[in-house]
Coordinates of C-alpha atoms and ligand atoms in Angstrom, one line a residue:
M1 CA 12.4 2.5 -27.3
L2 CA 8.8 2.6 -28.5
K3 CA 6.5 5.2 -27.0
E4 CA 3.4 3.0 -26.5
K5 CA 2.1 2.0 -23.1
I6 CA 1.3 -1.6 -22.9
V7 CA -1.1 -3.0 -20.3
V8 CA -1.4 -6.7 -19.8
I9 CA -4.2 -8.4 -17.8
T10 CA -3.4 -11.8 -16.7
G11 CA -5.1 -14.7 -15.0
A12 CA -4.3 -18.2 -13.6
G13 CA -3.7 -19.6 -17.2
I14 CA -0.4 -17.7 -17.4
S15 CA 0.9 -19.7 -14.4
A16 CA -0.4 -23.0 -15.6
E17 CA 2.8 -24.0 -17.3
S18 CA 4.5 -23.3 -14.1
G19 CA 2.6 -26.1 -12.5
L20 CA 0.0 -24.0 -10.6
S21 CA -3.6 -25.1 -11.1
T22 CA -6.2 -22.7 -12.7
F23 CA -9.6 -22.4 -11.1
R24 CA -12.3 -23.2 -13.5
D25 CA -10.6 -25.6 -16.0
S26 CA -11.3 -29.2 -15.6
G27 CA -9.3 -30.5 -12.6
G28 CA -9.1 -26.8 -11.5
L29 CA -9.0 -25.7 -7.9
W30 CA -12.8 -24.9 -7.7
E31 CA -13.6 -28.5 -8.7
K32 CA -11.7 -29.7 -5.6
H33 CA -12.6 -27.0 -3.1
N34 CA -15.7 -25.2 -2.1
I35 CA -15.3 -21.6 -3.2
N36 CA -17.5 -20.3 -0.3
E37 CA -15.7 -22.3 2.3
V38 CA -12.1 -21.3 1.3
A39 CA -12.3 -18.0 -0.5
S40 CA -15.0 -15.9 1.3
I41 CA -15.3 -14.0 4.7
Q42 CA -18.1 -16.3 5.7
G43 CA -15.9 -19.3 5.2
W44 CA -13.1 -17.6 7.3
N45 CA -15.6 -16.9 10.1
I46 CA -17.0 -20.5 10.1
N47 CA -13.7 -22.5 9.7
P48 CA -10.5 -20.4 9.6
Q49 CA -8.3 -23.4 9.9
K50 CA -9.7 -24.8 6.6
V51 CA -9.0 -21.4 5.0
L52 CA -5.5 -21.3 6.3
N53 CA -4.8 -24.8 5.1
F54 CA -5.9 -23.9 1.6
Y55 CA -3.7 -20.8 1.4
N56 CA -0.8 -22.3 3.3
L57 CA -0.6 -25.1 0.7
R58 CA -1.0 -22.6 -2.2
R59 CA 1.7 -20.5 -0.8
K60 CA 4.1 -23.4 -0.6
Q61 CA 3.3 -24.5 -4.2
A62 CA 3.7 -21.0 -5.5
A63 CA 7.1 -20.6 -3.8
A64 CA 8.2 -23.8 -5.3
A65 CA 7.1 -22.9 -8.8
Q66 CA 9.3 -21.1 -11.3
P67 CA 8.3 -18.4 -13.8
N68 CA 7.8 -19.8 -17.3
N69 CA 8.5 -18.4 -20.7
A70 CA 5.4 -16.3 -20.8
H71 CA 6.3 -14.4 -17.5
K72 CA 9.9 -14.0 -18.7
A73 CA 8.9 -12.7 -22.3
L74 CA 6.4 -10.1 -20.7
A75 CA 9.3 -8.8 -18.6
K76 CA 11.5 -8.4 -21.8
L77 CA 8.7 -6.1 -23.2
E78 CA 10.2 -3.5 -20.8
N79 CA 13.3 -3.4 -23.0
H80 CA 11.3 -2.3 -25.9
F81 CA 8.4 -0.1 -24.7
D82 CA 8.3 3.0 -22.5
E83 CA 5.8 1.6 -20.0
V84 CA 4.5 -2.0 -19.4
V85 CA 2.0 -2.5 -16.6
I86 CA 0.9 -6.0 -15.6
I87 CA -2.6 -6.2 -13.9
T88 CA -2.8 -9.8 -12.6
Q89 CA -5.6 -11.6 -10.8
N90 CA -3.0 -14.0 -9.7
V91 CA -1.7 -14.2 -6.1
D92 CA 1.6 -15.8 -6.9
D93 CA 4.8 -13.7 -7.5
L94 CA 5.9 -15.3 -10.7
H95 CA 5.6 -12.0 -12.8
E96 CA 8.0 -10.4 -10.3
R97 CA 10.3 -13.3 -10.3
G98 CA 10.2 -13.4 -14.1
G99 CA 11.5 -9.7 -14.1
S100 CA 8.4 -7.6 -14.4
T101 CA 8.8 -4.3 -12.4
K102 CA 5.3 -2.9 -12.5
V103 CA 2.8 -5.4 -11.2
I104 CA -0.6 -4.7 -9.8
H105 CA -2.1 -7.6 -7.8
L106 CA -5.8 -7.2 -7.9
H107 CA -6.7 -10.2 -5.7
G108 CA -3.8 -9.8 -3.3
E109 CA -0.6 -11.7 -2.7
L110 CA 0.2 -15.2 -1.1
S111 CA 3.5 -14.0 0.4
K112 CA 1.7 -11.3 2.6
A113 CA -0.5 -11.7 5.6
R114 CA -2.7 -9.0 7.1
S115 CA -4.6 -8.2 10.3
E116 CA -8.2 -9.5 10.1
R117 CA -9.3 -6.4 11.7
D118 CA -7.4 -3.7 9.8
E119 CA -6.6 -4.2 6.1
S120 CA -4.0 -1.7 6.2
I121 CA -1.6 -3.7 8.5
I122 CA 0.1 -6.0 6.1
F123 CA 3.2 -8.1 6.6
D124 CA 5.7 -9.9 4.3
I125 CA 5.6 -13.6 5.3
G126 CA 7.5 -15.1 2.3
E127 CA 6.9 -18.9 2.2
K128 CA 5.9 -19.2 5.8
P129 CA 2.5 -20.7 6.8
I130 CA -0.2 -18.6 8.8
N131 CA -1.4 -20.5 11.9
L132 CA -4.3 -19.7 14.1
G133 CA -2.9 -17.6 17.0
D134 CA -0.5 -15.7 14.8
K135 CA -1.2 -12.1 15.5
A136 CA -0.7 -8.7 13.7
S137 CA 0.7 -5.7 15.4
D138 CA -2.8 -4.7 16.5
G139 CA -3.3 -7.9 18.3
A140 CA -5.8 -9.4 15.7
Q141 CA -5.4 -12.7 14.0
L142 CA -3.4 -12.8 10.8
R143 CA -5.2 -13.8 7.7
P144 CA -4.1 -14.2 4.1
H145 CA -3.7 -10.9 2.2
I146 CA -6.2 -12.1 -0.4
V147 CA -9.3 -10.4 -1.8
W148 CA -12.1 -12.9 -1.1
F149 CA -15.4 -13.2 -2.9
G150 CA -17.7 -10.5 -1.5
E151 CA -14.8 -8.1 -0.6
M152 CA -13.9 -4.8 -2.1
V153 CA -11.0 -4.9 -4.6
P154 CA -8.9 -2.0 -3.3
L155 CA -6.8 -1.7 -6.4
M156 CA -9.6 -1.6 -8.9
E157 CA -9.5 2.3 -9.5
K158 CA -5.9 2.2 -10.2
A159 CA -6.3 -0.7 -12.6
F160 CA -9.1 1.2 -14.4
D161 CA -6.7 4.3 -14.9
E162 CA -3.9 2.1 -16.2
V163 CA -6.4 0.4 -18.8
E164 CA -7.7 3.8 -19.8
S165 CA -4.2 5.1 -20.7
A166 CA -3.1 1.9 -22.5
D167 CA -2.1 2.1 -26.2
I168 CA -2.0 -1.6 -26.5
L169 CA -4.0 -4.1 -24.4
I170 CA -3.1 -7.8 -23.8
V171 CA -5.2 -10.4 -22.0
I172 CA -3.6 -13.8 -21.0
G173 CA -5.0 -16.9 -19.4
T174 CA -8.2 -15.6 -17.7
S175 CA -11.8 -16.8 -18.2
L176 CA -13.0 -13.2 -17.5
L177 CA -15.8 -14.6 -15.4
V178 CA -14.9 -12.8 -12.1
Y179 CA -16.0 -9.1 -11.6
P180 CA -15.0 -6.4 -11.2
A181 CA -11.6 -7.6 -12.8
A182 CA -13.4 -8.8 -15.9
S183 CA -14.9 -5.3 -16.6
L184 CA -11.4 -3.9 -17.1
I185 CA -11.4 -4.8 -20.7
N186 CA -14.3 -2.4 -21.3
Y187 CA -12.2 0.7 -20.2
S188 CA -9.7 0.8 -23.0
K189 CA -9.5 3.6 -25.6
P190 CA -11.4 2.8 -28.8
G191 CA -9.4 1.5 -31.6
I192 CA -6.3 0.4 -29.9
P193 CA -4.7 -3.0 -30.8
K194 CA -6.0 -5.7 -28.5
Y195 CA -4.5 -9.3 -28.1
I196 CA -5.8 -12.2 -26.2
I197 CA -3.7 -15.4 -25.5
D198 CA -5.7 -18.4 -24.3
P199 CA -6.3 -21.9 -25.6
A200 CA -10.0 -21.5 -25.1
D201 CA -12.6 -19.1 -26.6
T202 CA -13.3 -16.7 -23.7
E203 CA -16.9 -16.0 -24.5
L204 CA -17.2 -12.6 -23.1
L205 CA -14.9 -11.0 -25.8
N206 CA -16.2 -9.7 -29.0
I207 CA -13.4 -11.7 -30.7
E208 CA -13.6 -9.7 -33.9
D209 CA -12.2 -6.8 -32.1
W210 CA -9.4 -8.9 -30.7
I211 CA -6.4 -10.8 -32.2
H212 CA -6.7 -14.2 -30.6
F213 CA -3.7 -16.4 -30.3
K214 CA -5.6 -19.7 -29.4
E215 CA -2.9 -21.5 -27.5
N216 CA -0.9 -21.8 -24.3
A217 CA 0.8 -18.7 -23.0
G218 CA 4.2 -20.2 -23.1
T219 CA 4.2 -20.2 -27.0
G220 CA 1.5 -17.7 -27.6
V221 CA 3.3 -14.8 -25.9
D222 CA 6.4 -15.1 -28.2
K223 CA 4.2 -15.1 -31.3
M224 CA 2.4 -12.0 -30.1
L225 CA 5.7 -10.3 -29.4
N226 CA 7.0 -11.1 -32.8
E227 CA 3.9 -9.4 -34.2
L228 CA 4.1 -6.4 -31.9
L229 CA 7.8 -5.8 -32.5
R230 CA 7.6 -6.3 -36.3
Ligands
OAD1 P1 -9.9 -19.3 -14.5 O1 -9.5 -20.7 -14.0 O2 -11.2 -18.9 -14.4 O3 -9.4 -19.2 -16.0 C1 -8.2 -19.7 -16.6 C2 -8.1 -19.4 -17.9 O4 -6.8 -19.7 -18.3 C3 -9.1 -20.1 -18.9 O5 -9.5 -19.2 -19.8 C4 -8.1 -21.1 -19.6 O6 -8.6 -21.5 -20.9 C5 -6.9 -20.4 -19.6 N1 -5.6 -21.3 -19.6 C6 -5.5 -22.6 -19.2 N2 -4.2 -23.1 -19.4 C7 -3.6 -22.0 -20.1 C8 -2.3 -21.9 -20.6 N3 -1.3 -22.8 -20.5 N4 -1.9 -20.7 -21.1 C9 -2.9 -19.7 -21.2 N5 -4.1 -19.8 -20.8 C10 -4.5 -21.0 -20.2 O7 -8.8 -18.3 -13.8 P2 -8.9 -16.8 -13.7 O8 -9.6 -16.2 -14.8 O9 -7.6 -16.2 -13.3 O10 -10.1 -15.2 -7.5 O11 -9.8 -16.6 -12.4 C11 -10.1 -15.4 -11.9 C12 -10.3 -15.4 -10.4 O12 -11.2 -16.5 -10.0 C13 -9.1 -15.8 -9.6 O13 -8.2 -14.6 -9.4 C14 -9.6 -16.2 -8.4 C15 -10.7 -17.1 -8.9 O14 -11.8 -17.4 -8.1 C16 -10.1 -15.3 -6.2 O15 -9.8 -16.3 -5.6 C17 -10.6 -14.1 -5.4

């Protein structure tokens, strides 16, 4: 067992090969949907049915999707390293179904619903849709357990702590355009090995500092693992 702690930051790109759309690539979700209408508290207040329709469909798609090679390969890292923590911006559960045991969902989880009044009242709903009139135990309407634009990211402090104590940092399939998640990469210890797997040049990175596997996660993760375990 190797002693290093690995922290992996993932985004929508890692689930693309499982058939789930990314947000900002051409044909991505934010080309087809208005971000303010479906992913903000203002949108929820104006037209909750539209928001529920958006997340009910995404929940159904995520439940029907299967973890791909990248999710499974990351889970296998746990056989080689003392500690592996995944910090994901994704709201699907493909890391867990791929076998990873420590997953932090920065932007929430599709398979959970919460009270619109009290964010600490959270329910597992699995694949089921949320409908208008569905109530939490406090009598308030249920809403998706998703962190919307303009809302606090409750797990951010925990994520910063994980990145600060990482010995190896890996970033996979995220444009790093959404804050505060994107700021995580600035919290690593100086000099540690840093890998990025993304077919695009994510512009925010000082790429000289990072080893870039410029390809899809499905193949890129295997190449990176070969290098890590060499
Ligand atoms: P984006 O859609 O912004 O970025 C997806 C990234 O994945 C891009 O850098 C692509 O180049 C890369 N990509 C595409 N296909 C890939 C593949 N097969 N393998 C590896 N990489 C691939 O998605 P995120 O960065 O995850 O938040 O977006 C961050 C947040 O913005 C999301 O969590 C969501 C969204 O609005 C909320 O809804 C709150």
